[in-house]
PDB file of C-alpha atoms and ligand atoms in Angstrom:
ATOM      1  CA  MET A  20      66.311 -63.783 -75.390  1.00  0.00           C
ATOM      2  CA  THR A  21      66.314 -67.138 -74.575  1.00  0.00           C
ATOM      3  CA  SER A  22      69.219 -67.956 -72.034  1.00  0.00           C
ATOM      4  CA  ARG A  23      71.811 -70.214 -73.536  1.00  0.00           C
ATOM      5  CA  THR A  24      73.843 -73.080 -71.406  1.00  0.00           C
ATOM      6  CA  SER A  25      76.761 -73.466 -73.535  1.00  0.00           C
ATOM      7  CA  ASP A  26      78.493 -70.445 -71.137  1.00  0.00           C
ATOM      8  CA  PRO A  27      78.303 -71.522 -67.639  1.00  0.00           C
ATOM      9  CA  PRO A  28      78.231 -68.878 -65.213  1.00  0.00           C
ATOM     10  CA  ALA A  29      81.622 -67.667 -63.756  1.00  0.00           C
ATOM     11  CA  ASP A  30      81.653 -69.832 -60.485  1.00  0.00           C
ATOM     12  CA  LYS A  31      81.065 -72.960 -62.673  1.00  0.00           C
ATOM     13  CA  PRO A  32      83.747 -75.056 -63.964  1.00  0.00           C
ATOM     14  CA  HIS A  33      83.975 -74.918 -67.972  1.00  0.00           C
ATOM     15  CA  ILE A  34      84.428 -78.254 -69.857  1.00  0.00           C
ATOM     16  CA  ASP A  35      87.817 -76.832 -71.046  1.00  0.00           C
ATOM     17  CA  ALA A  36      89.465 -76.948 -67.816  1.00  0.00           C
ATOM     18  CA  CYS A  37      88.005 -80.643 -67.438  1.00  0.00           C
ATOM     19  CA  ARG A  38      91.039 -83.571 -67.138  1.00  0.00           C
ATOM     20  CA  ARG A  39      88.846 -86.263 -66.248  1.00  0.00           C
ATOM     21  CA  CYS A  40      90.275 -87.991 -68.936  1.00  0.00           C
ATOM     22  CA  GLU A  41      92.972 -87.636 -71.683  1.00  0.00           C
ATOM     23  CA  LEU A  42      90.865 -86.680 -74.687  1.00  0.00           C
ATOM     24  CA  TRP A  43      91.471 -82.969 -73.941  1.00  0.00           C
ATOM     25  CA  ARG A  44      95.357 -83.057 -74.647  1.00  0.00           C
ATOM     26  CA  ASP A  45      94.706 -83.615 -78.693  1.00  0.00           C
ATOM     27  CA  ALA A  46      90.899 -81.762 -79.021  1.00  0.00           C
ATOM     28  CA  THR A  47      90.979 -78.437 -80.184  1.00  0.00           C
ATOM     29  CA  GLN A  48      88.368 -77.518 -77.044  1.00  0.00           C
ATOM     30  CA  GLY A  49      85.871 -79.215 -75.335  1.00  0.00           C
ATOM     31  CA  VAL A  50      82.114 -78.983 -77.425  1.00  0.00           C
ATOM     32  CA  PRO A  51      79.238 -78.287 -74.558  1.00  0.00           C
ATOM     33  CA  GLY A  52      75.926 -78.614 -75.149  1.00  0.00           C
ATOM     34  CA  GLU A  53      74.150 -75.788 -77.335  1.00  0.00           C
ATOM     35  CA  GLY A  54      70.320 -74.904 -77.105  1.00  0.00           C
ATOM     36  CA  PRO A  55      67.557 -73.222 -74.952  1.00  0.00           C
ATOM     37  CA  ARG A  56      68.100 -73.330 -71.123  1.00  0.00           C
ATOM     38  CA  ARG A  57      64.728 -74.789 -70.585  1.00  0.00           C
ATOM     39  CA  ALA A  58      64.096 -77.074 -73.882  1.00  0.00           C
ATOM     40  CA  ARG A  59      61.796 -79.798 -73.650  1.00  0.00           C
ATOM     41  CA  VAL A  60      63.547 -82.090 -76.120  1.00  0.00           C
ATOM     42  CA  MET A  61      67.349 -83.012 -76.017  1.00  0.00           C
ATOM     43  CA  VAL A  62      69.270 -84.758 -78.492  1.00  0.00           C
ATOM     44  CA  VAL A  63      72.287 -86.519 -77.813  1.00  0.00           C
ATOM     45  CA  GLY A  64      75.029 -87.835 -79.768  1.00  0.00           C
ATOM     46  CA  GLU A  65      78.202 -89.844 -79.441  1.00  0.00           C
ATOM     47  CA  GLN A  66      81.259 -86.928 -79.566  1.00  0.00           C
ATOM     48  CA  PRO A  67      82.105 -83.962 -81.288  1.00  0.00           C
ATOM     49  CA  GLY A  68      83.301 -84.108 -84.984  1.00  0.00           C
ATOM     50  CA  ASP A  69      86.169 -82.520 -86.764  1.00  0.00           C
ATOM     51  CA  LYS A  70      84.061 -79.697 -87.525  1.00  0.00           C
ATOM     52  CA  GLU A  71      83.245 -79.317 -84.318  1.00  0.00           C
ATOM     53  CA  ASP A  72      86.260 -79.396 -82.766  1.00  0.00           C
ATOM     54  CA  LEU A  73      86.924 -76.667 -84.647  1.00  0.00           C
ATOM     55  CA  GLN A  74      83.996 -74.537 -84.346  1.00  0.00           C
ATOM     56  CA  GLY A  75      83.317 -74.902 -80.416  1.00  0.00           C
ATOM     57  CA  ALA A  76      79.650 -76.159 -81.325  1.00  0.00           C
ATOM     58  CA  PRO A  77      77.578 -79.478 -81.614  1.00  0.00           C
ATOM     59  CA  PHE A  78      76.521 -80.732 -84.620  1.00  0.00           C
ATOM     60  CA  VAL A  79      77.741 -78.496 -87.331  1.00  0.00           C
ATOM     61  CA  GLY A  80      79.338 -80.689 -89.982  1.00  0.00           C
ATOM     62  CA  PRO A  81      78.038 -83.428 -92.545  1.00  0.00           C
ATOM     63  CA  ALA A  82      76.173 -85.225 -89.564  1.00  0.00           C
ATOM     64  CA  GLY A  83      74.732 -82.057 -88.422  1.00  0.00           C
ATOM     65  CA  HIS A  84      73.375 -80.924 -91.607  1.00  0.00           C
ATOM     66  CA  LEU A  85      71.692 -84.655 -91.794  1.00  0.00           C
ATOM     67  CA  LEU A  86      70.225 -83.938 -88.369  1.00  0.00           C
ATOM     68  CA  ASP A  87      68.780 -80.775 -89.220  1.00  0.00           C
ATOM     69  CA  GLU A  88      66.951 -82.221 -92.346  1.00  0.00           C
ATOM     70  CA  ALA A  89      65.874 -84.969 -90.057  1.00  0.00           C
ATOM     71  CA  LEU A  90      64.561 -82.139 -87.727  1.00  0.00           C
ATOM     72  CA  ARG A  91      62.919 -80.309 -90.471  1.00  0.00           C
ATOM     73  CA  ARG A  92      60.894 -83.453 -91.568  1.00  0.00           C
ATOM     74  CA  ALA A  93      60.218 -84.041 -88.100  1.00  0.00           C
ATOM     75  CA  GLY A  94      58.996 -80.578 -87.522  1.00  0.00           C
ATOM     76  CA  LEU A  95      60.836 -79.841 -84.651  1.00  0.00           C
ATOM     77  CA  ALA A  96      62.763 -76.359 -84.940  1.00  0.00           C
ATOM     78  CA  ARG A  97      66.280 -77.126 -83.934  1.00  0.00           C
ATOM     79  CA  GLU A  98      66.230 -73.560 -82.376  1.00  0.00           C
ATOM     80  CA  SER A  99      63.732 -75.332 -79.989  1.00  0.00           C
ATOM     81  CA  VAL A 100      66.224 -78.512 -79.076  1.00  0.00           C
ATOM     82  CA  PHE A 101      69.391 -78.580 -76.519  1.00  0.00           C
ATOM     83  CA  MET A 102      71.761 -80.534 -78.840  1.00  0.00           C
ATOM     84  CA  THR A 103      74.717 -82.319 -77.070  1.00  0.00           C
ATOM     85  CA  ASN A 104      77.077 -85.043 -77.058  1.00  0.00           C
ATOM     86  CA  ALA A 105      77.976 -87.962 -74.638  1.00  0.00           C
ATOM     87  CA  VAL A 106      81.916 -87.064 -74.844  1.00  0.00           C
ATOM     88  CA  LYS A 107      82.617 -83.381 -74.901  1.00  0.00           C
ATOM     89  CA  HIS A 108      85.952 -83.849 -76.814  1.00  0.00           C
ATOM     90  CA  PHE A 109      87.062 -85.275 -80.313  1.00  0.00           C
ATOM     91  CA  LYS A 110      88.992 -88.384 -80.212  1.00  0.00           C
ATOM     92  CA  PHE A 111      90.534 -89.503 -83.274  1.00  0.00           C
ATOM     93  CA  GLU A 112      93.469 -90.951 -84.909  1.00  0.00           C
ATOM     94  CA  MET A 113      95.499 -89.132 -87.725  1.00  0.00           C
ATOM     95  CA  ARG A 114      95.331 -91.129 -91.334  1.00  0.00           C
ATOM     96  CA  GLY A 115      97.885 -88.899 -93.038  1.00  0.00           C
ATOM     97  CA  LYS A 116      96.772 -85.207 -92.501  1.00  0.00           C
ATOM     98  CA  ARG A 117      93.482 -85.828 -91.599  1.00  0.00           C
ATOM     99  CA  ARG A 118      91.483 -86.801 -88.387  1.00  0.00           C
ATOM    100  CA  LEU A 119      89.760 -89.763 -88.423  1.00  0.00           C
ATOM    101  CA  HIS A 120      86.912 -90.399 -85.735  1.00  0.00           C
ATOM    102  CA  LYS A 121      87.420 -93.182 -82.945  1.00  0.00           C
ATOM    103  CA  THR A 122      84.997 -94.212 -81.058  1.00  0.00           C
ATOM    104  CA  PRO A 123      85.304 -93.098 -77.229  1.00  0.00           C
ATOM    105  CA  GLY A 124      85.990 -95.746 -74.592  1.00  0.00           C
ATOM    106  CA  GLN A 125      83.389 -96.963 -71.944  1.00  0.00           C
ATOM    107  CA  ARG A 126      85.920 -95.287 -69.784  1.00  0.00           C
ATOM    108  CA  GLU A 127      85.636 -91.674 -71.166  1.00  0.00           C
ATOM    109  CA  VAL A 128      81.874 -91.975 -71.537  1.00  0.00           C
ATOM    110  CA  GLU A 129      81.845 -92.134 -67.850  1.00  0.00           C
ATOM    111  CA  ALA A 130      84.195 -89.730 -67.211  1.00  0.00           C
ATOM    112  CA  CYS A 131      82.225 -87.377 -69.443  1.00  0.00           C
ATOM    113  CA  SER A 132      79.216 -88.533 -67.458  1.00  0.00           C
ATOM    114  CA  TYR A 133      79.863 -85.496 -65.073  1.00  0.00           C
ATOM    115  CA  TRP A 134      78.872 -82.991 -67.964  1.00  0.00           C
ATOM    116  CA  LEU A 135      76.160 -84.757 -69.218  1.00  0.00           C
ATOM    117  CA  GLU A 136      74.500 -84.821 -66.192  1.00  0.00           C
ATOM    118  CA  ARG A 137      74.939 -81.772 -65.334  1.00  0.00           C
ATOM    119  CA  GLU A 138      73.582 -80.571 -68.635  1.00  0.00           C
ATOM    120  CA  ILE A 139      70.474 -82.641 -68.201  1.00  0.00           C
ATOM    121  CA  HIS A 140      69.745 -81.674 -64.683  1.00  0.00           C
ATOM    122  CA  ASP A 141      70.383 -78.026 -65.857  1.00  0.00           C
ATOM    123  CA  VAL A 142      67.986 -78.166 -68.857  1.00  0.00           C
ATOM    124  CA  ASN A 143      65.530 -80.714 -67.423  1.00  0.00           C
ATOM    125  CA  PRO A 144      64.336 -82.159 -70.432  1.00  0.00           C
ATOM    126  CA  GLU A 145      60.503 -84.113 -71.133  1.00  0.00           C
ATOM    127  CA  ILE A 146      62.555 -85.824 -73.673  1.00  0.00           C
ATOM    128  CA  ILE A 147      65.585 -86.968 -74.391  1.00  0.00           C
ATOM    129  CA  VAL A 148      66.494 -88.377 -78.105  1.00  0.00           C
ATOM    130  CA  VAL A 149      69.900 -91.047 -78.138  1.00  0.00           C
ATOM    131  CA  LEU A 150      71.498 -91.058 -81.193  1.00  0.00           C
ATOM    132  CA  GLY A 151      73.431 -94.343 -81.563  1.00  0.00           C
ATOM    133  CA  ALA A 152      74.462 -96.637 -78.687  1.00  0.00           C
ATOM    134  CA  THR A 153      77.215 -94.861 -77.035  1.00  0.00           C
ATOM    135  CA  ALA A 154      74.609 -91.706 -76.075  1.00  0.00           C
ATOM    136  CA  ALA A 155      72.281 -94.407 -75.549  1.00  0.00           C
ATOM    137  CA  LYS A 156      74.803 -96.112 -72.863  1.00  0.00           C
ATOM    138  CA  ALA A 157      75.528 -92.714 -71.832  1.00  0.00           C
ATOM    139  CA  VAL A 158      71.934 -91.692 -70.845  1.00  0.00           C
ATOM    140  CA  LEU A 159      70.735 -94.864 -69.467  1.00  0.00           C
ATOM    141  CA  GLY A 160      74.185 -95.637 -67.525  1.00  0.00           C
ATOM    142  CA  GLU A 161      74.060 -99.026 -68.843  1.00  0.00           C
ATOM    143  CA  LYS A 162      77.169-100.313 -70.959  1.00  0.00           C
ATOM    144  CA  ARG A 163      75.783-103.452 -72.095  1.00  0.00           C
ATOM    145  CA  VAL A 164      72.634-102.257 -73.341  1.00  0.00           C
ATOM    146  CA  THR A 165      71.908-102.159 -77.319  1.00  0.00           C
ATOM    147  CA  LEU A 166      70.720 -99.958 -80.010  1.00  0.00           C
ATOM    148  CA  ALA A 167      68.530-102.923 -81.211  1.00  0.00           C
ATOM    149  CA  SER A 168      67.276-103.563 -78.433  1.00  0.00           C
ATOM    150  CA  LEU A 169      65.676-100.082 -77.855  1.00  0.00           C
ATOM    151  CA  MET A 170      64.759 -98.840 -81.269  1.00  0.00           C
ATOM    152  CA  ASP A 171      61.348 -97.985 -81.533  1.00  0.00           C
ATOM    153  CA  GLN A 172      60.089 -98.017 -77.893  1.00  0.00           C
ATOM    154  CA  ALA A 173      59.927 -94.873 -75.619  1.00  0.00           C
ATOM    155  CA  VAL A 174      61.539 -95.786 -72.113  1.00  0.00           C
ATOM    156  CA  GLU A 175      61.158 -93.752 -69.451  1.00  0.00           C
ATOM    157  CA  HIS A 176      64.118 -93.438 -67.396  1.00  0.00           C
ATOM    158  CA  ASP A 177      64.550 -90.615 -64.402  1.00  0.00           C
ATOM    159  CA  GLY A 178      61.225 -89.318 -65.175  1.00  0.00           C
ATOM    160  CA  ARG A 179      61.958 -88.776 -68.207  1.00  0.00           C
ATOM    161  CA  ILE A 180      60.914 -90.079 -71.841  1.00  0.00           C
ATOM    162  CA  VAL A 181      64.017 -91.819 -73.877  1.00  0.00           C
ATOM    163  CA  ILE A 182      63.948 -92.413 -77.387  1.00  0.00           C
ATOM    164  CA  ALA A 183      66.705 -94.303 -78.983  1.00  0.00           C
ATOM    165  CA  THR A 184      67.740 -94.164 -82.882  1.00  0.00           C
ATOM    166  CA  TYR A 185      70.572 -94.169 -85.175  1.00  0.00           C
ATOM    167  CA  HIS A 186      72.882 -91.529 -85.420  1.00  0.00           C
ATOM    168  CA  PRO A 187      73.382 -89.689 -88.264  1.00  0.00           C
ATOM    169  CA  SER A 188      76.961 -90.785 -89.300  1.00  0.00           C
ATOM    170  CA  PHE A 189      75.521 -94.405 -89.573  1.00  0.00           C
ATOM    171  CA  VAL A 190      73.202 -92.982 -92.442  1.00  0.00           C
ATOM    172  CA  LEU A 191      75.869 -91.760 -93.620  1.00  0.00           C
ATOM    173  CA  ARG A 192      78.260 -94.925 -93.716  1.00  0.00           C
ATOM    174  CA  GLN A 193      75.435 -96.944 -95.702  1.00  0.00           C
ATOM    175  CA  ARG A 194      76.797 -97.734 -98.955  1.00  0.00           C
ATOM    176  CA  ASP A 195      73.463 -97.112-101.281  1.00  0.00           C
ATOM    177  CA  ASP A 196      70.689 -94.888-101.642  1.00  0.00           C
ATOM    178  CA  THR A 197      67.867 -97.307-100.169  1.00  0.00           C
ATOM    179  CA  SER A 198      69.390 -98.195 -97.120  1.00  0.00           C
ATOM    180  CA  ARG A 199      70.522 -94.798 -96.702  1.00  0.00           C
ATOM    181  CA  GLU A 200      66.760 -93.626 -97.220  1.00  0.00           C
ATOM    182  CA  ALA A 201      65.735 -96.384 -94.762  1.00  0.00           C
ATOM    183  CA  ALA A 202      68.162 -95.067 -91.919  1.00  0.00           C
ATOM    184  CA  PHE A 203      67.293 -91.543 -92.484  1.00  0.00           C
ATOM    185  CA  GLU A 204      63.739 -92.483 -92.186  1.00  0.00           C
ATOM    186  CA  ARG A 205      64.353 -94.645 -89.274  1.00  0.00           C
ATOM    187  CA  ILE A 206      65.691 -91.019 -87.696  1.00  0.00           C
ATOM    188  CA  VAL A 207      62.679 -88.721 -88.872  1.00  0.00           C
ATOM    189  CA  LYS A 208      60.399 -91.460 -87.434  1.00  0.00           C
ATOM    190  CA  SER A 209      62.096 -91.264 -83.547  1.00  0.00           C
ATOM    191  CA  LEU A 210      62.131 -87.659 -83.830  1.00  0.00           C
ATOM    192  CA  ARG A 211      58.585 -87.433 -84.733  1.00  0.00           C
ATOM    193  CA  GLN A 212      57.877 -89.943 -81.869  1.00  0.00           C
ATOM    194  CA  ALA A 213      59.710 -87.038 -79.383  1.00  0.00           C
ATOM    195  CA  VAL A 214      57.015 -84.278 -81.055  1.00  0.00           C
ATOM    196  CA  ARG A 215      54.443 -86.654 -80.280  1.00  0.00           C
ATOM    197  CA  ALA A 216      55.689 -87.585 -76.827  1.00  0.00           C
ATOM    198  CA  ALA A 217      56.429 -83.678 -76.150  1.00  0.00           C
ATOM    199  CA  ALA A 218      52.613 -82.689 -77.009  1.00  0.00           C
ATOM    200  CA  ARG A 219      51.492 -85.572 -74.494  1.00  0.00           C
ATOM    201  CA  HIS A 220      53.016 -84.030 -71.632  1.00  0.00           C
ATOM    202  CA  THR A 221      51.919 -80.931 -72.344  1.00  0.00           C
ATOM    203  CA  GLY A 222      48.431 -82.413 -72.222  1.00  0.00           C
TER     204      GLY A 222
HETATM  205  N1  LIG B   3      78.884 -86.547 -84.122  1.00  0.00           N
HETATM  206  C1  LIG B   3      77.907 -86.250 -83.034  1.00  0.00           C
HETATM  207  O1  LIG B   3      77.906 -87.207 -82.424  1.00  0.00           O
HETATM  208  N2  LIG B   3      78.093 -85.022 -82.389  1.00  0.00           N
HETATM  209  C2  LIG B   3      78.345 -84.171 -83.289  1.00  0.00           C
HETATM  210  O2  LIG B   3      78.549 -82.942 -82.393  1.00  0.00           O
HETATM  211  C3  LIG B   3      78.839 -84.075 -84.462  1.00  0.00           C
HETATM  212  C4  LIG B   3      78.876 -85.476 -85.105  1.00  0.00           C
END
């Protein structure tokens, strides 16, 4: 059986016990990354959404379904990828009875880097695909970097290849089919780039 990193050994702290920032207060639970212990490709999103917060697993809501489709189109099995987020607790504001996503602040991203760095260290992926600016900043440790400046290139960082692309939520926010399709295709293209990079690493 493949060993997975979502359950830490008893001697390791769990994300639910984290008090490094205040986001734990309103969230249902912390959402750790999920996937094979030695995945070659890691995908990093921003933070859990409403569904992820309730289920305790990353990318199980609408953005996750879109990402699944993009992975499928790129020929990457979800089960082979380690999926995680820059921030492990859901940040939201109430609008009536709905919990609306709020972008995590730099302080929260920095506080959560402890967990992300641990996942990167433990899984040791060769390729990291970052979805959106928050994930790019978190992985590269550069708070001023923009997504636009990273798109369509593979950047080497700490001995790994980092590929930046749109967040699937960006696709969902597009107003018309043409823009939605174009943004989705960019994600597929980046994931294909990750597949090629992984193949090159294999030699
Ligand atoms: N958006 C993210 O960035 N991560 C998730 O896990 C779900 C939605």
